[in-house]
Short mmCIF file of C-alpha atoms and ligand atoms in Angstrom, two decimals:
data_model
loop_
_atom_site.label_atom_id
_atom_site.label_comp_id
_atom_site.label_asym_id
_atom_site.label_seq_id
_atom_site.Cartn_x
_atom_site.Cartn_y
_atom_site.Cartn_z
CA MET A 852 0.00 0.00 0.00
CA ARG A 853 1.60 3.24 -1.15
CA GLU A 854 0.69 6.53 0.48
CA ILE A 855 2.01 9.99 1.18
CA ILE A 856 0.75 12.01 4.11
CA ILE A 857 1.18 15.78 3.97
CA ASP A 858 1.49 17.87 7.10
CA GLN A 859 -0.60 20.82 5.94
CA ASN A 860 0.87 23.09 8.61
CA ARG A 861 4.36 22.55 7.22
CA CYS A 862 3.79 22.23 3.45
CA ASN A 863 4.68 25.46 1.58
CA LYS A 864 2.97 24.19 -1.61
CA ASP A 865 6.07 24.68 -3.78
CA GLY A 866 5.30 21.47 -5.71
CA VAL A 867 8.93 20.29 -5.66
CA CYS A 868 7.91 16.78 -4.54
CA ALA A 869 5.71 16.43 -7.64
CA ALA A 870 8.38 17.91 -9.90
CA THR A 871 11.05 15.41 -8.77
CA CYS A 872 8.97 12.21 -8.65
CA PRO A 873 10.59 10.04 -11.37
CA LEU A 874 7.25 8.41 -12.17
CA HIS A 875 5.19 11.63 -12.15
CA ILE A 876 2.63 10.08 -9.84
CA ILE A 877 2.35 13.02 -7.44
CA LYS A 878 -0.29 15.52 -8.49
CA ILE A 879 -1.02 18.96 -7.08
CA ASP A 880 -4.62 19.35 -5.99
CA PRO A 881 -5.95 22.30 -8.05
CA GLU A 882 -7.92 23.74 -5.14
CA SER A 883 -5.81 23.16 -2.02
CA LYS A 884 -2.48 23.21 -3.99
CA LEU A 885 -1.37 20.34 -1.75
CA PRO A 886 0.42 17.33 -3.27
CA LEU A 887 -1.35 13.97 -3.42
CA LEU A 888 -0.63 10.58 -4.93
CA ASN A 889 -2.46 9.83 -8.15
CA GLU A 890 -4.93 7.12 -7.04
CA GLN A 891 -4.74 5.15 -10.31
CA GLN A 892 -0.93 5.26 -10.44
CA LYS A 893 0.17 5.06 -6.82
CA GLU A 894 1.12 1.37 -6.80
CA ARG A 895 3.81 2.21 -9.38
CA CYS A 896 5.72 4.10 -6.66
CA ILE A 897 9.26 2.68 -6.40
CA ASN A 898 9.73 4.04 -2.88
CA CYS A 899 12.82 5.97 -3.99
CA GLY A 900 12.20 8.61 -1.32
CA HIS A 901 12.83 11.61 -3.56
CA CYS A 902 9.56 13.29 -2.55
CA LEU A 903 10.41 13.03 1.16
CA SER A 904 14.07 13.89 0.64
CA VAL A 905 13.50 17.01 -1.47
CA CYS A 906 10.91 18.60 0.85
CA SER A 907 12.60 21.52 2.63
CA LYS A 908 9.75 21.77 5.13
CA ASP A 909 9.79 18.14 6.36
CA ALA A 910 6.10 18.01 5.45
CA LEU A 911 5.90 14.66 3.66
CA THR A 912 5.59 11.20 5.23
CA LEU A 913 6.16 8.44 2.69
CA ASN A 914 4.83 4.92 3.08
CA GLY A 915 4.92 5.23 6.86
CA VAL A 916 8.38 6.83 7.00
CA ALA A 917 8.44 10.35 8.48
CA PRO A 918 11.14 12.95 7.66
CA GLU A 919 12.35 12.69 11.26
CA ASP A 920 13.10 8.98 10.64
CA CYS A 921 15.63 9.93 7.94
CA LEU A 922 19.14 11.31 8.47
CA LYS A 923 19.51 15.01 7.69
CA ILE A 924 21.91 16.04 4.91
CA THR A 925 24.31 18.57 6.42
CA THR A 926 26.57 20.71 4.26
CA ASP A 927 29.26 20.52 6.99
CA ASN A 928 29.93 16.90 6.00
CA SER A 929 30.07 17.51 2.24
CA PRO A 930 33.50 16.71 0.81
CA THR A 931 35.06 19.40 -1.38
CA LYS A 932 35.72 18.80 -5.08
CA GLY A 933 39.41 18.36 -4.25
CA MET A 934 38.60 15.70 -1.66
CA VAL A 935 36.34 13.82 -4.05
CA LYS A 936 38.91 14.00 -6.85
CA GLN A 937 41.60 12.64 -4.56
CA LEU A 938 39.31 9.89 -3.26
CA LEU A 939 38.35 8.68 -6.73
CA GLN A 940 41.76 9.09 -8.35
CA SER A 941 43.79 7.65 -5.49
CA ARG A 942 41.73 4.46 -5.16
CA ARG A 943 43.98 1.55 -6.09
CA SER A 944 43.28 -2.16 -6.38
CA ILE A 945 44.92 -3.61 -3.30
CA ARG A 946 46.63 -6.95 -3.85
CA ALA A 947 48.82 -7.15 -0.74
CA TYR A 948 47.25 -7.17 2.69
CA LYS A 949 48.46 -7.05 6.27
CA GLY A 950 47.78 -10.27 8.15
CA LYS A 951 45.33 -8.42 10.40
CA GLN A 952 41.73 -9.65 10.43
CA VAL A 953 39.08 -7.03 9.62
CA GLU A 954 36.78 -6.32 12.55
CA GLN A 955 33.24 -7.52 11.83
CA SER A 956 31.80 -4.33 13.36
CA LYS A 957 33.85 -2.28 10.87
CA LEU A 958 32.63 -4.36 7.93
CA SER A 959 29.04 -3.97 9.15
CA GLU A 960 29.41 -0.18 9.33
CA LEU A 961 30.96 -0.13 5.84
CA MET A 962 28.15 -2.27 4.43
CA ASP A 963 25.56 0.13 5.87
CA VAL A 964 27.11 2.77 3.60
CA VAL A 965 27.40 0.46 0.59
CA ASN A 966 23.70 -0.33 1.04
CA TYR A 967 23.00 3.17 -0.34
CA ALA A 968 24.33 2.27 -3.80
CA PRO A 969 21.61 2.97 -6.36
CA THR A 970 19.74 0.02 -7.85
CA GLY A 971 17.73 -0.06 -11.08
CA ARG A 972 14.10 0.90 -10.35
CA ASN A 973 15.17 1.04 -6.71
CA GLU A 974 14.57 -2.72 -6.55
CA GLN A 975 17.16 -3.20 -3.75
CA GLU A 976 17.35 -6.91 -4.50
CA LEU A 977 21.01 -7.42 -3.62
CA SER A 978 22.05 -9.56 -0.68
CA TRP A 979 25.57 -10.17 0.58
CA ARG A 980 27.88 -12.96 1.67
CA ILE A 981 30.98 -11.92 3.60
CA VAL A 982 33.78 -14.40 4.18
CA ASN A 983 35.93 -13.07 7.01
CA ASP A 984 38.14 -15.99 7.92
CA LYS A 985 41.55 -16.80 6.44
CA GLU A 986 40.99 -20.56 6.36
CA LYS A 987 37.67 -20.14 4.56
CA MET A 988 39.34 -17.76 2.10
CA ARG A 989 41.84 -20.49 1.23
CA VAL A 990 39.05 -23.01 0.74
CA LEU A 991 37.31 -20.60 -1.65
CA ALA A 992 40.50 -19.82 -3.58
CA GLY A 993 41.02 -23.59 -3.90
CA TYR A 994 37.54 -23.98 -5.39
CA VAL A 995 38.37 -21.28 -7.94
CA VAL A 996 41.56 -23.14 -8.88
CA ASP A 997 39.60 -26.42 -9.18
CA TRP A 998 37.19 -24.66 -11.54
CA MET A 999 40.10 -23.32 -13.62
CA LYS A 1000 41.49 -26.85 -13.99
CA LYS A 1001 38.11 -28.09 -15.24
CA VAL A 1002 37.83 -25.20 -17.70
CA ILE A 1003 41.25 -26.02 -19.18
CA GLN A 1004 40.32 -29.70 -19.47
CA ILE A 1005 37.29 -28.73 -21.54
CA ASN A 1006 39.00 -26.02 -23.58
CA GLN A 1007 42.79 -25.73 -23.83
CA ASP A 1008 42.41 -22.16 -25.12
CA TYR A 1009 41.98 -21.08 -21.48
CA ALA A 1010 45.36 -22.51 -20.44
CA GLY A 1011 46.99 -19.18 -21.30
CA TYR A 1012 44.75 -17.42 -18.76
CA TYR A 1013 44.66 -19.95 -15.97
CA GLN A 1014 47.66 -22.33 -16.06
CA GLY A 1015 50.03 -19.78 -14.49
CA LEU A 1016 47.57 -19.15 -11.64
CA ILE A 1017 47.18 -22.88 -11.07
CA ASN A 1018 50.96 -23.37 -11.04
CA SER A 1019 51.52 -20.57 -8.55
CA TRP A 1020 48.68 -21.89 -6.33
CA GLU A 1021 50.38 -25.27 -6.30
CA LYS A 1022 53.62 -23.58 -5.21
CA GLY A 1023 51.73 -21.99 -2.29
CA HIS A 1024 50.97 -18.54 -3.75
CA ASP A 1025 47.39 -17.26 -3.83
CA ASN A 1026 47.10 -15.02 -6.87
CA VAL A 1027 43.36 -15.68 -6.99
CA LEU A 1028 42.18 -14.02 -3.76
CA ARG A 1029 45.63 -12.48 -3.13
CA GLY A 1030 45.83 -13.76 0.42
CA ALA A 1031 43.17 -11.23 1.45
CA PRO A 1032 41.65 -11.77 4.88
CA ALA A 1033 38.08 -11.25 3.65
CA LEU A 1034 35.83 -11.36 0.60
CA VAL A 1035 32.61 -9.44 0.02
CA VAL A 1036 30.21 -11.10 -2.42
CA THR A 1037 26.97 -9.66 -3.69
CA VAL A 1038 24.09 -11.82 -4.86
CA ALA A 1039 20.93 -11.10 -6.89
CA PRO A 1040 18.02 -13.24 -8.06
CA ASN A 1041 18.68 -14.89 -11.47
CA ASP A 1042 15.62 -13.13 -12.85
CA ALA A 1043 16.62 -9.66 -11.61
CA GLN A 1044 16.50 -7.46 -14.71
CA ILE A 1045 19.40 -5.21 -13.73
CA GLY A 1046 21.21 -7.49 -11.25
CA VAL A 1047 24.68 -7.40 -12.80
CA GLU A 1048 24.69 -3.61 -13.13
CA ASP A 1049 23.41 -3.24 -9.57
CA GLY A 1050 26.13 -5.61 -8.33
CA SER A 1051 28.89 -3.72 -10.14
CA THR A 1052 27.60 -0.40 -8.86
CA ALA A 1053 27.51 -1.69 -5.28
CA ILE A 1054 31.05 -3.04 -5.54
CA SER A 1055 32.17 0.38 -6.79
CA TYR A 1056 30.56 1.96 -3.73
CA LEU A 1057 32.45 -0.55 -1.60
CA GLU A 1058 35.76 0.24 -3.32
CA LEU A 1059 35.30 3.98 -2.87
CA ALA A 1060 34.06 3.83 0.72
CA ALA A 1061 36.67 1.35 1.98
CA PRO A 1062 39.68 3.75 2.21
CA SER A 1063 37.78 5.94 4.70
CA PHE A 1064 37.70 2.83 6.90
CA ASP A 1065 41.49 2.31 6.39
CA LEU A 1066 40.64 -0.67 4.18
CA GLY A 1067 41.63 -1.56 0.64
CA THR A 1068 39.79 -3.66 -1.92
CA CYS A 1069 40.25 -5.37 -5.26
CA TRP A 1070 37.64 -6.75 -7.64
CA ALA A 1071 37.70 -10.55 -7.33
CA GLY A 1072 37.44 -11.20 -11.07
CA TYR A 1073 38.66 -14.82 -11.11
CA PHE A 1074 36.38 -15.64 -8.21
CA TYR A 1075 33.50 -13.89 -9.99
CA PHE A 1076 33.99 -15.91 -13.20
CA ALA A 1077 34.09 -19.15 -11.20
CA SER A 1078 31.32 -18.31 -8.76
CA ASN A 1079 28.30 -19.07 -10.91
CA ALA A 1080 29.85 -22.09 -12.64
CA SER A 1081 31.19 -23.88 -9.55
CA GLN A 1082 28.61 -25.72 -7.46
CA ASP A 1083 31.25 -25.98 -4.70
CA ILE A 1084 31.39 -22.19 -4.45
CA LYS A 1085 27.63 -21.71 -4.61
CA LYS A 1086 27.13 -24.32 -1.90
CA TYR A 1087 29.90 -22.92 0.30
CA LEU A 1088 28.42 -19.43 0.10
CA ASN A 1089 24.85 -20.61 0.46
CA ILE A 1090 23.82 -19.16 -2.92
CA SER A 1091 20.63 -20.92 -4.00
CA LYS A 1092 19.75 -22.09 -7.52
CA GLU A 1093 17.46 -19.09 -7.86
CA ASP A 1094 20.30 -16.62 -7.18
CA LYS A 1095 23.62 -15.67 -8.75
CA CYS A 1096 26.76 -13.80 -7.76
CA VAL A 1097 26.78 -10.33 -9.34
CA GLY A 1098 30.01 -8.92 -7.91
CA ALA A 1099 32.80 -9.64 -5.46
CA ALA A 1100 35.81 -7.90 -3.96
CA MET A 1101 38.66 -8.85 -1.67
CA ILE A 1102 39.02 -6.55 1.32
CA GLY A 1103 41.58 -6.01 4.06
CA TYR A 1104 44.14 -3.65 5.55
CA PRO A 1105 46.56 -2.61 2.77
CA LYS A 1106 50.16 -3.68 3.33
CA TYR A 1107 51.60 -0.77 1.32
CA LYS A 1108 50.82 2.93 1.10
CA TYR A 1109 50.64 4.66 -2.30
CA TYR A 1110 52.19 8.07 -2.92
CA ARG A 1111 51.33 9.05 -6.51
CA ILE A 1112 48.30 8.87 -8.77
CA PRO A 1113 49.30 6.99 -11.92
CA LYS A 1114 48.39 8.44 -15.29
CA ARG A 1115 45.41 7.17 -17.25
CA LYS A 1116 44.76 7.45 -20.98
CA PRO A 1117 43.22 10.87 -21.71
CA VAL A 1118 39.45 10.79 -21.44
CA GLU A 1119 37.94 10.18 -24.87
CA ILE A 1120 34.71 12.08 -25.43
CA GLU A 1121 32.74 12.64 -28.58
CA TRP A 1122 30.57 15.69 -27.98
CA ILE A 1123 27.31 15.36 -29.87
C1 FMN B 1278 21.72 0.08 -13.34
C2 FMN B 1278 20.77 1.21 -13.10
C3 FMN B 1278 19.90 1.61 -14.10
C4 FMN B 1278 19.02 2.69 -13.90
N1 FMN B 1278 18.24 3.11 -14.94
C5 FMN B 1278 17.44 4.21 -14.78
C6 FMN B 1278 16.66 4.72 -15.88
O1 FMN B 1278 16.67 4.18 -16.99
N2 FMN B 1278 15.89 5.82 -15.68
C7 FMN B 1278 15.82 6.44 -14.47
O2 FMN B 1278 15.09 7.43 -14.33
N3 FMN B 1278 16.55 5.99 -13.40
C8 FMN B 1278 17.37 4.90 -13.54
N4 FMN B 1278 18.15 4.45 -12.49
C9 FMN B 1278 18.08 5.18 -11.22
C10 FMN B 1278 17.31 4.37 -10.16
O3 FMN B 1278 15.92 4.39 -10.43
C11 FMN B 1278 17.63 5.02 -8.81
O4 FMN B 1278 19.00 4.77 -8.54
C12 FMN B 1278 16.77 4.47 -7.68
O5 FMN B 1278 15.43 4.83 -7.88
C13 FMN B 1278 17.22 5.03 -6.31
O6 FMN B 1278 17.20 6.43 -6.31
P1 FMN B 1278 18.50 7.27 -5.98
O7 FMN B 1278 19.56 6.91 -7.04
O8 FMN B 1278 18.09 8.70 -6.10
O9 FMN B 1278 18.92 6.86 -4.61
C14 FMN B 1278 19.00 3.36 -12.66
C15 FMN B 1278 19.87 2.93 -11.64
C16 FMN B 1278 20.75 1.89 -11.85
C17 FMN B 1278 21.70 1.47 -10.75
S1 SF4 B 1279 8.84 7.57 -3.43
FE1 SF4 B 1279 9.66 8.16 -5.45
S2 SF4 B 1279 8.27 7.18 -6.91
FE2 SF4 B 1279 7.22 7.13 -4.92
S3 SF4 B 1279 5.96 8.99 -4.90
FE3 SF4 B 1279 7.89 9.55 -3.91
S4 SF4 B 1279 9.17 10.37 -5.57
FE4 SF4 B 1279 7.46 9.26 -6.54
#
């Protein structure tokens, strides 16, 4: 049941809630000038919260959630352009970690932030598996290596990609999960229309938020390729037949500090 409740004593009738609704389902009553949900359309509401969030008068309660239930956006906490540029440009894929275990409370706090990553149609269908145990990380890396061996057996063309990783694993080096202390895996229903994009977006949020928690991350590409093909991995991570992995990253305390931002190719834009 979708509903908006307007506090008439607070509403200044500026119509901004209606103007920002992505589905255009908020109408302005011609007589009272107060906003109201279009009765025929209201079940289309995706609960994105824009109407509540954009109201400067805290006048709109959305689907039972009052403005006072939502954190206030304060300009004091807004990072400057310089800070944001440094954050985004200085993020590096971390492939060497300190032996230190990541505190579960820290990971929980980080995931509360990552949970704000946008999702297509605001579906919010992602769930998470977090492996935070070195022994379990080795088991998982071993499953990835087992999968690589099977892939090569079926198609020798993949030997170029995977044989070196298998050889180094057998010599005791983990170039699959890089000896990271933890792995964050995101999961979506197989039939989610925008699951893979949502997963990638959420992992990007994770990668960008992690340094503020003194943590580093790296996309777990080999694990990701193996995850949906290996029944061992799906079983180990309790991913049902109805669900699939849509993103994964290693995470831990970085062993090394970085001092310079490496160059990238110049941005290529075709202005139309
Ligand atoms: C992969 C992806 C695809 C999206 N596609 C559209 C789109 O085609 N049109 C649109 O208006 N919003 C689109 N969105 C925005 C979502 O609807 C929006 O993120 C969600 O409603 C939550 O709102 P917020 O981003 O303001 O928090 C998309 C978001 C994602 C992550
Ligand atoms: S929550 Fe989003 S879709 Fe629903 S009425 Fe408000 S602005 Fe529109």
